[in-house]
Amino acid sequence: MKRPLLLLGLLLAGSAQAANLTVFAAASLTDAFTELGRAFDARTGHRTTFQFAGSQVLRTQLEQGARADVYASANSAQFEPLVRAGLLNPGTLFVSNRLAIIAPQSSRAVTTLADLARPGVKLVIADRAVPAGDYTRRMLTAVEKAGTYGKDFSARVLKNVVSEEPNVRQVALKVGLGEADAAVVYQTDVTPALKAKVRLIALPTRFNQTASYPLGVVKGSANPQAAQAFVAFVLSAEGQTILRRWGFRPAPRPTP
Amino acid sequence: MRRAGEGLPLLPAALGGLLVAFLLLPVLALLARGLGPAFWPTLHSPAVQDALRVSLLTTGCAVALTVVLVTPVAWALARFHFPGKAALETLLDLPIVLPPVVAGVGLLLVFGRQGWLGPPLELAGISVAFSPAAVVLAQLFVSAPFYLRAARAGFGAVDPDVEAAARTDGAGRWAVFRLITWPLALPFLLEGLILTWARALGEFGATILFAGSLPGKTRSITLAIYAALESDLGPALVLSAVMVVVAFALLLLVRMAAGLRQR
């Protein structure tokens, strides 16, 4: 953690002028990055504005020429194509996340993992293009492969889905409102605000999926220095502490 | 339309040209990208077919419900005066200016599981949220006022003397409505109905909040466009082109209905 700090110091010294930064970030980062942005702005004098949405929406917008300085995605599948297209500098994995199955306090329809496949249960998940939706389907396949809940577990669960939402925060919202019997979100989506309204359904670690979040500077950034400083701040001890406070896990070790 | 002896002044002509270009270019871009060689195969893809089916079915129900529920109200508002009428008329117009997402929240608060009517409906075995019925309710809420406004104007435009004459000839109230009022107001009704249908077809905000987005069930054309934009641009462009063509055709129909009215 020493090196990023040093880097941060150097970068902060280099960017004396206040810049307006636009950061596109996965919806699951909403709370953590909002706090992180405030800390960053207070420290540097920059003005950071966030656009939170499904990573796939942000990717499409960047492909269609949206102006941004930094992009943080909830998976590599919505990040690497932008690097390959020359729109984004190669990124760094900065945190990881895991799935959580939640059910509203008001409904007892789902109390175990097996209940997800019970006929008549109403599930809300993210669309398959959304990283959370992709991880959800992988998790279901992993459960099915284990064979504990029967051969067509995944298909039976997906049959109970009443809505495929455009981002993971919308999924969490529907359970928070008590409109669905259960939903699959990230562990970090169970924020203090949501915690009072939902129950967690146990999901064995071996079925869970690790979501790795890459972060990088957009090639056309008007403030590449400030953008780089933001990236450095996210990777710094202070940035990582904030992310950890919102439930994120450290990034997986980079593969050599 | 040209006034005798004068050409079109330069400033309005230039601004008009600018406006036309501004409105035309996005439409042309949508058509150019959407109506490519991939149009037919994409149009027959399951995602697009599902969206078209959901939209036709739900908007069909919404329009039918509009006719049944709104026509008598429009007639009554055009014929009778009663205390609180202005407030009622304003309330009925409200959805026109209300943001659709707000309408969606309101519908959820009433018909959702935790909503006012949710628990009794649930007891009766009816679950509205996340169903095609929720799509219909969302469309009905935001689009019915368009029909109401047109129908009210239509019934208001029917000469009361003609109705009175029919009544003195011995026609009952229903006969007068069926044989005189309704046919005379028909062009207005048609115009309102087309606008209502167009608005229902374009509904997005209330639907995604109240009905969710499930392929083949609640994912209407606009939701399908939004979902497709995130992965595969093809269906989004094809559906967008379809919407442009349909919207244009509907507005053309409105103009024709208006033409009928003026005769």
XYZ file of C-alpha atoms in Angstrom:
519
model
C 0.000 0.000 0.000
C 3.038 2.320 0.225
C 3.512 2.677 -3.506
C 0.030 3.840 -4.490
C 0.218 6.420 -1.725
C 3.486 7.764 -3.028
C 2.059 7.798 -6.536
C -0.975 9.609 -5.206
C 1.196 12.235 -3.565
C 3.100 12.835 -6.779
C -0.047 13.076 -8.837
C -1.782 15.402 -6.430
C 1.244 17.665 -6.445
C 1.155 17.686 -10.243
C -2.458 18.674 -10.608
C -2.659 22.045 -8.944
C -5.696 23.165 -10.956
C -9.173 22.039 -10.056
C -10.747 19.963 -12.811
C -14.273 18.759 -13.507
C -14.147 14.982 -13.591
C -16.860 12.702 -14.923
C -16.760 9.150 -13.643
C -18.934 6.429 -15.179
C -19.397 3.702 -12.599
C -21.360 0.472 -12.176
C -24.633 0.935 -10.281
C -23.391 -1.277 -7.436
C -20.707 1.327 -6.696
C -23.289 4.075 -6.089
C -22.853 4.519 -2.327
C -19.155 3.675 -2.070
C -18.079 5.930 -4.948
C -20.307 8.792 -3.806
C -18.476 8.812 -0.487
C -15.135 8.197 -2.140
C -15.758 11.072 -4.554
C -16.477 13.459 -1.694
C -13.227 12.475 0.021
C -11.317 12.828 -3.255
C -12.792 16.254 -4.011
C -12.084 17.498 -0.484
C -8.501 16.419 -0.827
C -7.754 17.608 -4.355
C -10.168 20.448 -5.061
C -11.444 18.647 -8.148
C -15.161 18.388 -8.812
C -16.176 14.821 -9.470
C -19.536 13.966 -11.016
C -20.739 10.384 -11.217
C -23.007 8.619 -13.601
C -24.175 5.343 -12.096
C -25.909 2.772 -14.291
C -25.614 -0.814 -15.403
C -22.039 -1.306 -16.668
C -23.447 -2.373 -20.027
C -25.350 0.918 -20.381
C -22.217 2.914 -19.599
C -20.224 0.837 -22.063
C -22.759 1.544 -24.825
C -22.685 5.232 -23.999
C -18.884 5.318 -24.150
C -18.988 3.486 -27.473
C -21.430 6.087 -28.754
C -19.086 8.917 -27.818
C -20.171 9.880 -24.305
C -17.645 12.146 -22.581
C -16.173 10.701 -19.429
C -12.806 10.626 -17.715
C -12.909 7.375 -15.757
C -14.859 4.149 -16.221
C -15.398 1.588 -13.459
C -17.194 -1.589 -14.539
C -18.577 -4.511 -12.534
C -16.958 -7.026 -14.868
C -14.286 -7.309 -17.533
C -16.799 -8.344 -20.184
C -18.141 -4.757 -20.251
C -14.649 -3.228 -19.917
C -12.172 -5.048 -22.144
C -14.051 -4.438 -25.426
C -13.588 -0.692 -24.850
C -9.841 -1.209 -24.321
C -9.664 -3.288 -27.488
C -11.586 -0.588 -29.386
C -8.995 1.972 -28.296
C -11.481 4.005 -26.247
C -10.069 3.164 -22.851
C -6.617 2.773 -21.354
C -5.884 -0.672 -19.918
C -7.404 -0.919 -16.462
C -6.672 -2.214 -13.004
C -8.882 -4.494 -10.919
C -9.649 -2.455 -7.810
C -12.234 -4.399 -5.778
C -14.210 -7.588 -5.863
C -17.732 -8.417 -4.818
C -19.921 -11.442 -4.181
C -23.548 -12.288 -4.715
C -26.248 -12.266 -2.077
C -29.782 -13.601 -2.209
C -32.231 -11.336 -0.445
C -35.891 -11.614 0.459
C -38.197 -8.983 1.938
C -38.945 -9.143 5.661
C -42.622 -9.107 4.746
C -42.557 -12.352 2.731
C -41.746 -15.876 3.917
C -42.014 -17.432 0.454
C -38.242 -17.900 0.219
C -36.141 -19.001 3.173
C -33.615 -21.339 1.548
C -31.752 -21.583 -1.725
C -34.003 -24.483 -2.779
C -37.087 -22.253 -2.421
C -35.952 -20.197 -5.412
C -37.180 -23.033 -7.650
C -40.528 -23.486 -5.880
C -43.447 -22.854 -8.244
C -45.189 -19.543 -7.742
C -42.248 -17.761 -6.149
C -41.619 -14.313 -7.639
C -37.995 -13.538 -8.404
C -36.360 -10.422 -9.745
C -32.868 -10.583 -11.237
C -30.728 -8.391 -13.466
C -30.877 -8.708 -17.250
C -28.285 -11.050 -18.729
C -26.342 -8.127 -20.225
C -25.915 -6.609 -16.757
C -22.839 -7.983 -14.949
C -24.942 -8.927 -11.904
C -27.345 -10.782 -14.185
C -24.475 -12.671 -15.774
C -23.025 -13.647 -12.382
C -26.515 -14.695 -11.222
C -26.922 -17.111 -14.113
C -23.432 -18.521 -13.497
C -24.320 -19.069 -9.853
C -27.497 -20.929 -10.810
C -25.525 -23.135 -13.197
C -23.006 -23.866 -10.438
C -25.799 -24.909 -8.062
C -27.361 -27.083 -10.742
C -24.018 -28.765 -11.504
C -23.653 -29.714 -7.844
C -26.857 -31.681 -8.299
C -28.195 -31.030 -4.802
C -31.433 -29.440 -5.966
C -32.166 -31.487 -9.046
C -31.208 -31.434 -12.673
C -33.200 -28.527 -14.050
C -32.751 -26.260 -11.016
C -31.551 -23.327 -13.106
C -34.452 -23.549 -15.552
C -36.994 -23.841 -12.732
C -35.542 -20.791 -10.982
C -35.474 -18.723 -14.166
C -39.122 -19.653 -14.765
C -39.978 -17.841 -11.518
C -38.366 -14.619 -12.684
C -40.975 -11.880 -13.074
C -38.609 -9.121 -14.149
C -35.115 -8.765 -15.589
C -34.002 -5.322 -14.506
C -31.588 -2.929 -16.264
C -29.261 -2.603 -13.280
C -28.635 -4.258 -9.938
C -29.913 -1.331 -7.858
C -33.307 -1.665 -9.543
C -33.276 -5.342 -8.548
C -32.549 -4.418 -4.922
C -35.258 -1.725 -5.046
C -37.981 -4.200 -5.998
C -37.215 -6.364 -2.980
C -36.875 -3.309 -0.741
C -40.408 -2.352 -1.810
C -41.557 -5.866 -0.967
C -42.744 -6.468 -4.528
C -40.713 -9.640 -5.147
C -40.234 -12.740 -2.981
C -36.489 -12.804 -3.559
C -33.747 -11.326 -5.705
C -30.081 -11.849 -6.445
C -27.897 -8.793 -5.890
C -24.341 -8.125 -4.738
C -23.435 -8.335 -1.068
C -22.622 -4.624 -1.233
C -26.174 -3.810 -2.351
C -27.398 -4.823 1.098
C -26.621 -1.318 2.328
C -27.539 -0.150 5.828
C -30.669 1.384 4.307
C -31.775 -1.902 2.748
C -30.662 -4.131 5.628
C -33.678 -3.196 7.731
C -36.068 -4.364 5.041
C -34.581 -7.648 3.878
C -33.438 -11.079 5.024
C -30.365 -12.766 3.602
C -30.779 -16.272 2.170
C -27.718 -18.436 2.735
C -25.671 -19.016 -0.409
C -22.803 -21.512 0.064
C -19.450 -20.017 -0.880
C -18.712 -22.718 -3.423
C -21.705 -21.576 -5.501
C -20.995 -17.875 -5.129
C -19.301 -15.939 -7.922
C -16.513 -13.423 -7.545
C -17.233 -10.205 -9.381
C -14.025 -8.341 -10.192
C -14.253 -4.624 -10.935
C -11.831 -3.022 -13.423
C -11.181 0.728 -13.461
C -9.435 2.803 -16.102
C -8.944 6.236 -17.622
C -10.932 7.024 -20.753
C -8.627 7.747 -23.730
C -10.373 10.956 -24.780
C -10.351 12.375 -21.253
C -9.971 16.149 -21.136
C -8.294 15.855 -17.711
C -6.071 12.787 -17.935
C -4.000 13.902 -14.943
C -6.967 14.393 -12.658
C -8.489 11.158 -13.973
C -5.292 9.302 -13.134
C -5.328 10.889 -9.688
C -8.849 9.567 -9.154
C -7.755 6.066 -10.137
C -4.791 6.344 -7.770
C -7.096 7.503 -4.978
C -9.393 4.507 -5.490
C -6.357 2.225 -5.221
C -4.911 4.107 -2.234
C -5.310 2.908 1.345
C -7.901 5.611 2.006
C -9.945 4.730 -1.073
C -9.792 1.037 -0.306
C -10.892 1.669 3.283
C -13.996 3.472 2.051
C -14.764 0.672 -0.395
C -14.288 -1.928 2.332
C -16.658 0.009 4.581
C -19.379 -0.421 1.946
C -18.789 -4.176 1.881
C -16.422 -4.542 -1.060
C -13.573 -7.073 -0.890
C -9.990 -6.528 -2.002
C -9.279 -7.017 -5.680
C -8.093 -10.470 -6.695
C -4.311 -10.685 -7.066
C -3.352 -9.682 -10.605
C -2.444 -12.620 -12.784
C 1.114 -12.279 -14.067
C -50.724 29.096 -48.506
C -48.578 31.872 -49.955
C -49.922 35.304 -49.425
C -50.405 37.214 -52.624
C -47.593 39.504 -53.609
C -45.132 38.380 -50.926
C -42.559 35.661 -50.743
C -41.830 33.736 -47.564
C -39.694 36.082 -45.421
C -36.108 35.027 -45.027
C -35.888 34.640 -41.242
C -38.863 32.310 -40.723
C -37.759 30.310 -43.764
C -34.218 29.892 -42.432
C -35.382 28.999 -38.916
C -37.960 26.650 -40.382
C -35.289 24.931 -42.427
C -33.129 24.553 -39.346
C -36.020 23.085 -37.364
C -36.954 20.662 -40.137
C -33.358 19.483 -40.403
C -33.151 19.078 -36.638
C -36.313 16.961 -36.555
C -35.574 15.094 -39.753
C -31.969 14.034 -39.209
C -32.503 11.743 -36.187
C -35.523 10.188 -37.908
C -33.510 9.605 -41.082
C -30.618 8.157 -39.075
C -32.986 5.749 -37.321
C -34.498 4.642 -40.601
C -31.131 4.345 -42.354
C -29.641 2.221 -39.580
C -32.803 0.246 -38.857
C -33.966 -0.564 -42.372
C -30.750 -2.229 -43.488
C -30.366 -5.709 -44.991
C -30.685 -7.206 -41.492
C -34.200 -5.764 -41.110
C -36.291 -8.803 -42.049
C -34.276 -11.458 -40.219
C -34.050 -9.257 -37.120
C -37.767 -8.458 -37.327
C -38.457 -12.188 -37.157
C -36.080 -12.813 -34.247
C -37.767 -13.994 -31.035
C -36.768 -10.897 -29.054
C -38.395 -8.544 -31.572
C -41.462 -10.756 -32.109
C -41.998 -11.023 -28.345
C -41.796 -7.260 -27.944
C -44.211 -6.606 -30.818
C -46.650 -9.184 -29.448
C -46.513 -7.774 -25.905
C -46.989 -4.227 -27.178
C -49.871 -5.051 -29.531
C -51.658 -7.082 -26.885
C -51.247 -4.628 -24.017
C -51.944 -1.484 -26.031
C -54.976 -3.232 -27.552
C -56.348 -3.853 -24.059
C -55.462 -0.351 -22.920
C -57.243 1.230 -25.898
C -60.318 -0.995 -25.450
C -60.493 -0.129 -21.751
C -60.087 3.541 -22.626
C -63.085 3.455 -24.963
C -65.297 1.681 -22.439
C -64.300 3.707 -19.393
C -63.659 7.116 -20.866
C -66.399 7.603 -23.500
C -69.276 7.917 -20.995
C -67.197 10.197 -18.778
C -66.319 12.435 -21.718
C -69.974 12.577 -22.726
C -71.099 13.438 -19.212
C -68.440 16.142 -18.892
C -69.519 17.670 -22.196
C -73.235 17.652 -21.328
C -73.538 18.311 -17.617
C -72.396 20.913 -15.163
C -71.892 20.063 -11.533
C -69.908 21.419 -8.594
C -66.251 20.414 -8.630
C -66.259 19.828 -12.383
C -63.203 22.004 -12.989
C -61.238 20.110 -10.325
C -62.319 16.768 -11.770
C -61.351 17.790 -15.295
C -57.964 18.979 -14.087
C -57.416 15.701 -12.247
C -58.285 13.728 -15.370
C -55.777 15.772 -17.378
C -53.028 15.332 -14.787
C -51.318 12.277 -16.319
C -50.542 14.296 -19.464
C -48.024 16.421 -17.595
C -47.124 13.962 -14.822
C -43.712 12.329 -15.410
C -44.386 8.675 -16.333
C -41.963 7.413 -13.684
C -44.026 9.237 -11.063
C -47.128 7.540 -12.441
C -45.290 4.215 -12.062
C -44.441 4.915 -8.436
C -48.063 5.857 -7.762
C -49.375 2.688 -9.384
C -46.915 0.622 -7.355
C -48.040 2.319 -4.146
C -51.640 1.403 -4.926
C -51.504 -1.913 -6.769
C -48.134 -3.215 -5.521
C -48.002 -6.001 -2.962
C -47.434 -3.549 -0.159
C -49.770 -1.039 -1.765
C -53.229 0.049 -0.646
C -55.069 -2.424 -2.864
C -52.278 -4.999 -3.063
C -53.150 -7.183 -0.052
C -56.904 -7.487 -0.792
C -56.131 -8.217 -4.450
C -53.580 -10.812 -3.372
C -56.236 -12.454 -1.191
C -58.473 -12.608 -4.224
C -55.676 -14.367 -6.066
C -54.899 -11.380 -8.271
C -51.339 -10.178 -8.453
C -50.955 -7.098 -10.599
C -47.333 -5.921 -10.374
C -44.937 -7.521 -12.882
C -47.799 -8.870 -14.990
C -49.061 -7.883 -18.441
C -52.032 -6.388 -16.566
C -49.586 -3.965 -14.942
C -48.366 -2.939 -18.407
C -51.979 -2.273 -19.433
C -52.673 -0.230 -16.284
C -49.531 1.833 -16.814
C -50.525 2.520 -20.417
C -54.121 3.282 -19.460
C -53.025 5.730 -16.781
C -50.754 7.779 -19.008
C -52.700 7.600 -22.276
C -56.427 7.741 -21.453
C -56.448 11.552 -20.947
C -55.613 12.027 -24.629
C -58.829 10.254 -25.629
C -60.780 12.027 -22.903
C -59.744 15.463 -24.141
C -60.592 14.674 -27.754
C -63.881 12.962 -26.910
C -64.972 15.799 -24.634
C -64.289 18.284 -27.419
C -66.099 16.000 -29.868
C -69.262 15.683 -27.785
C -69.079 19.391 -27.046
C -68.992 20.183 -30.762
C -72.247 18.323 -31.470
C -75.030 20.858 -31.899
C -77.484 20.422 -28.996
C -80.299 21.573 -31.297
C -79.816 18.491 -33.470
C -80.071 16.266 -30.399
C -83.099 18.197 -29.150
C -84.764 17.802 -32.539
C -84.230 14.069 -32.408
C -85.682 13.941 -28.917
C -88.825 15.827 -29.966
C -89.190 13.240 -32.714
C -89.455 10.678 -29.924
C -85.930 9.291 -29.646
C -84.775 8.170 -26.197
C -81.532 9.302 -24.639
C -79.624 6.175 -25.747
C -81.027 6.360 -29.264
C -79.968 9.999 -29.518
C -76.472 9.083 -28.392
C -76.250 6.065 -30.699
C -77.747 7.676 -33.810
C -76.806 11.346 -33.491
C -74.150 12.230 -30.908
C -71.751 9.365 -31.391
C -71.581 9.468 -35.213
C -71.176 13.241 -35.227
C -68.349 13.078 -32.683
C -66.689 10.110 -34.351
C -63.837 11.983 -36.080
C -62.860 13.472 -32.724
C -63.104 10.085 -31.039
C -60.925 8.489 -33.697
C -58.321 11.205 -33.392
C -58.239 10.816 -29.622
C -58.065 7.068 -29.885
C -55.103 7.153 -32.249
C -53.237 9.556 -29.986
C -54.036 7.331 -27.029
C -52.737 4.283 -28.832
C -49.558 6.099 -29.872
C -48.934 7.243 -26.304
C -49.568 3.731 -24.973
C -47.143 2.257 -27.534
C -44.450 4.681 -26.429
C -44.937 4.174 -22.687
C -41.685 3.424 -20.877
C -41.174 4.939 -17.430
C -44.342 3.785 -15.690
C -44.065 0.347 -17.280
C -40.494 -0.433 -16.258
C -41.194 0.633 -12.695
C -44.601 -0.956 -12.199
C -44.531 -3.932 -14.565
C -40.834 -4.749 -14.738
C -39.171 -6.034 -17.869
C -39.625 -9.698 -18.748
C -39.236 -10.889 -22.348
C -42.510 -12.163 -23.777
C -44.591 -10.978 -20.824
C -44.029 -7.378 -19.832
C -41.156 -6.304 -22.112
C -42.944 -4.027 -24.574
C -41.288 -2.452 -27.620
C -39.773 0.491 -25.765
C -38.452 -1.712 -22.943
C -37.047 -4.125 -25.525
C -35.252 -1.253 -27.250
C -33.761 -0.198 -23.909
C -32.720 -3.758 -23.048
C -31.298 -4.455 -26.506
C -29.212 -1.272 -26.498
C -27.209 -2.879 -23.724
C -26.109 -5.952 -25.602
C -27.085 -6.209 -29.233
C -27.804 -3.003 -31.115
C -29.546 -4.867 -33.989
C -32.991 -5.455 -32.488
C -32.934 -1.995 -30.908
C -32.394 -0.326 -34.290
C -35.004 -2.452 -36.036
C -37.615 -1.786 -33.336
C -36.723 1.916 -33.355
C -37.279 2.059 -37.111
C -40.606 0.264 -36.675
C -41.621 2.805 -34.041
C -40.709 5.705 -36.336
C -42.795 4.282 -39.173
C -45.745 3.446 -36.900
C -45.644 6.842 -35.184
C -45.596 8.622 -38.538
C -48.469 6.511 -39.856
C -50.503 7.175 -36.706
C -49.993 10.925 -36.923
C -50.973 10.825 -40.561
C -54.171 9.047 -39.493
C -54.786 11.763 -36.907
C -54.522 14.381 -39.634
C -56.969 12.457 -41.780
C -59.376 12.184 -38.834
C -59.015 15.920 -38.300
C -59.732 16.443 -41.998
C -62.942 14.415 -41.675
C -63.918 16.569 -38.745
C -63.593 19.797 -40.694
C -65.861 18.682 -43.481
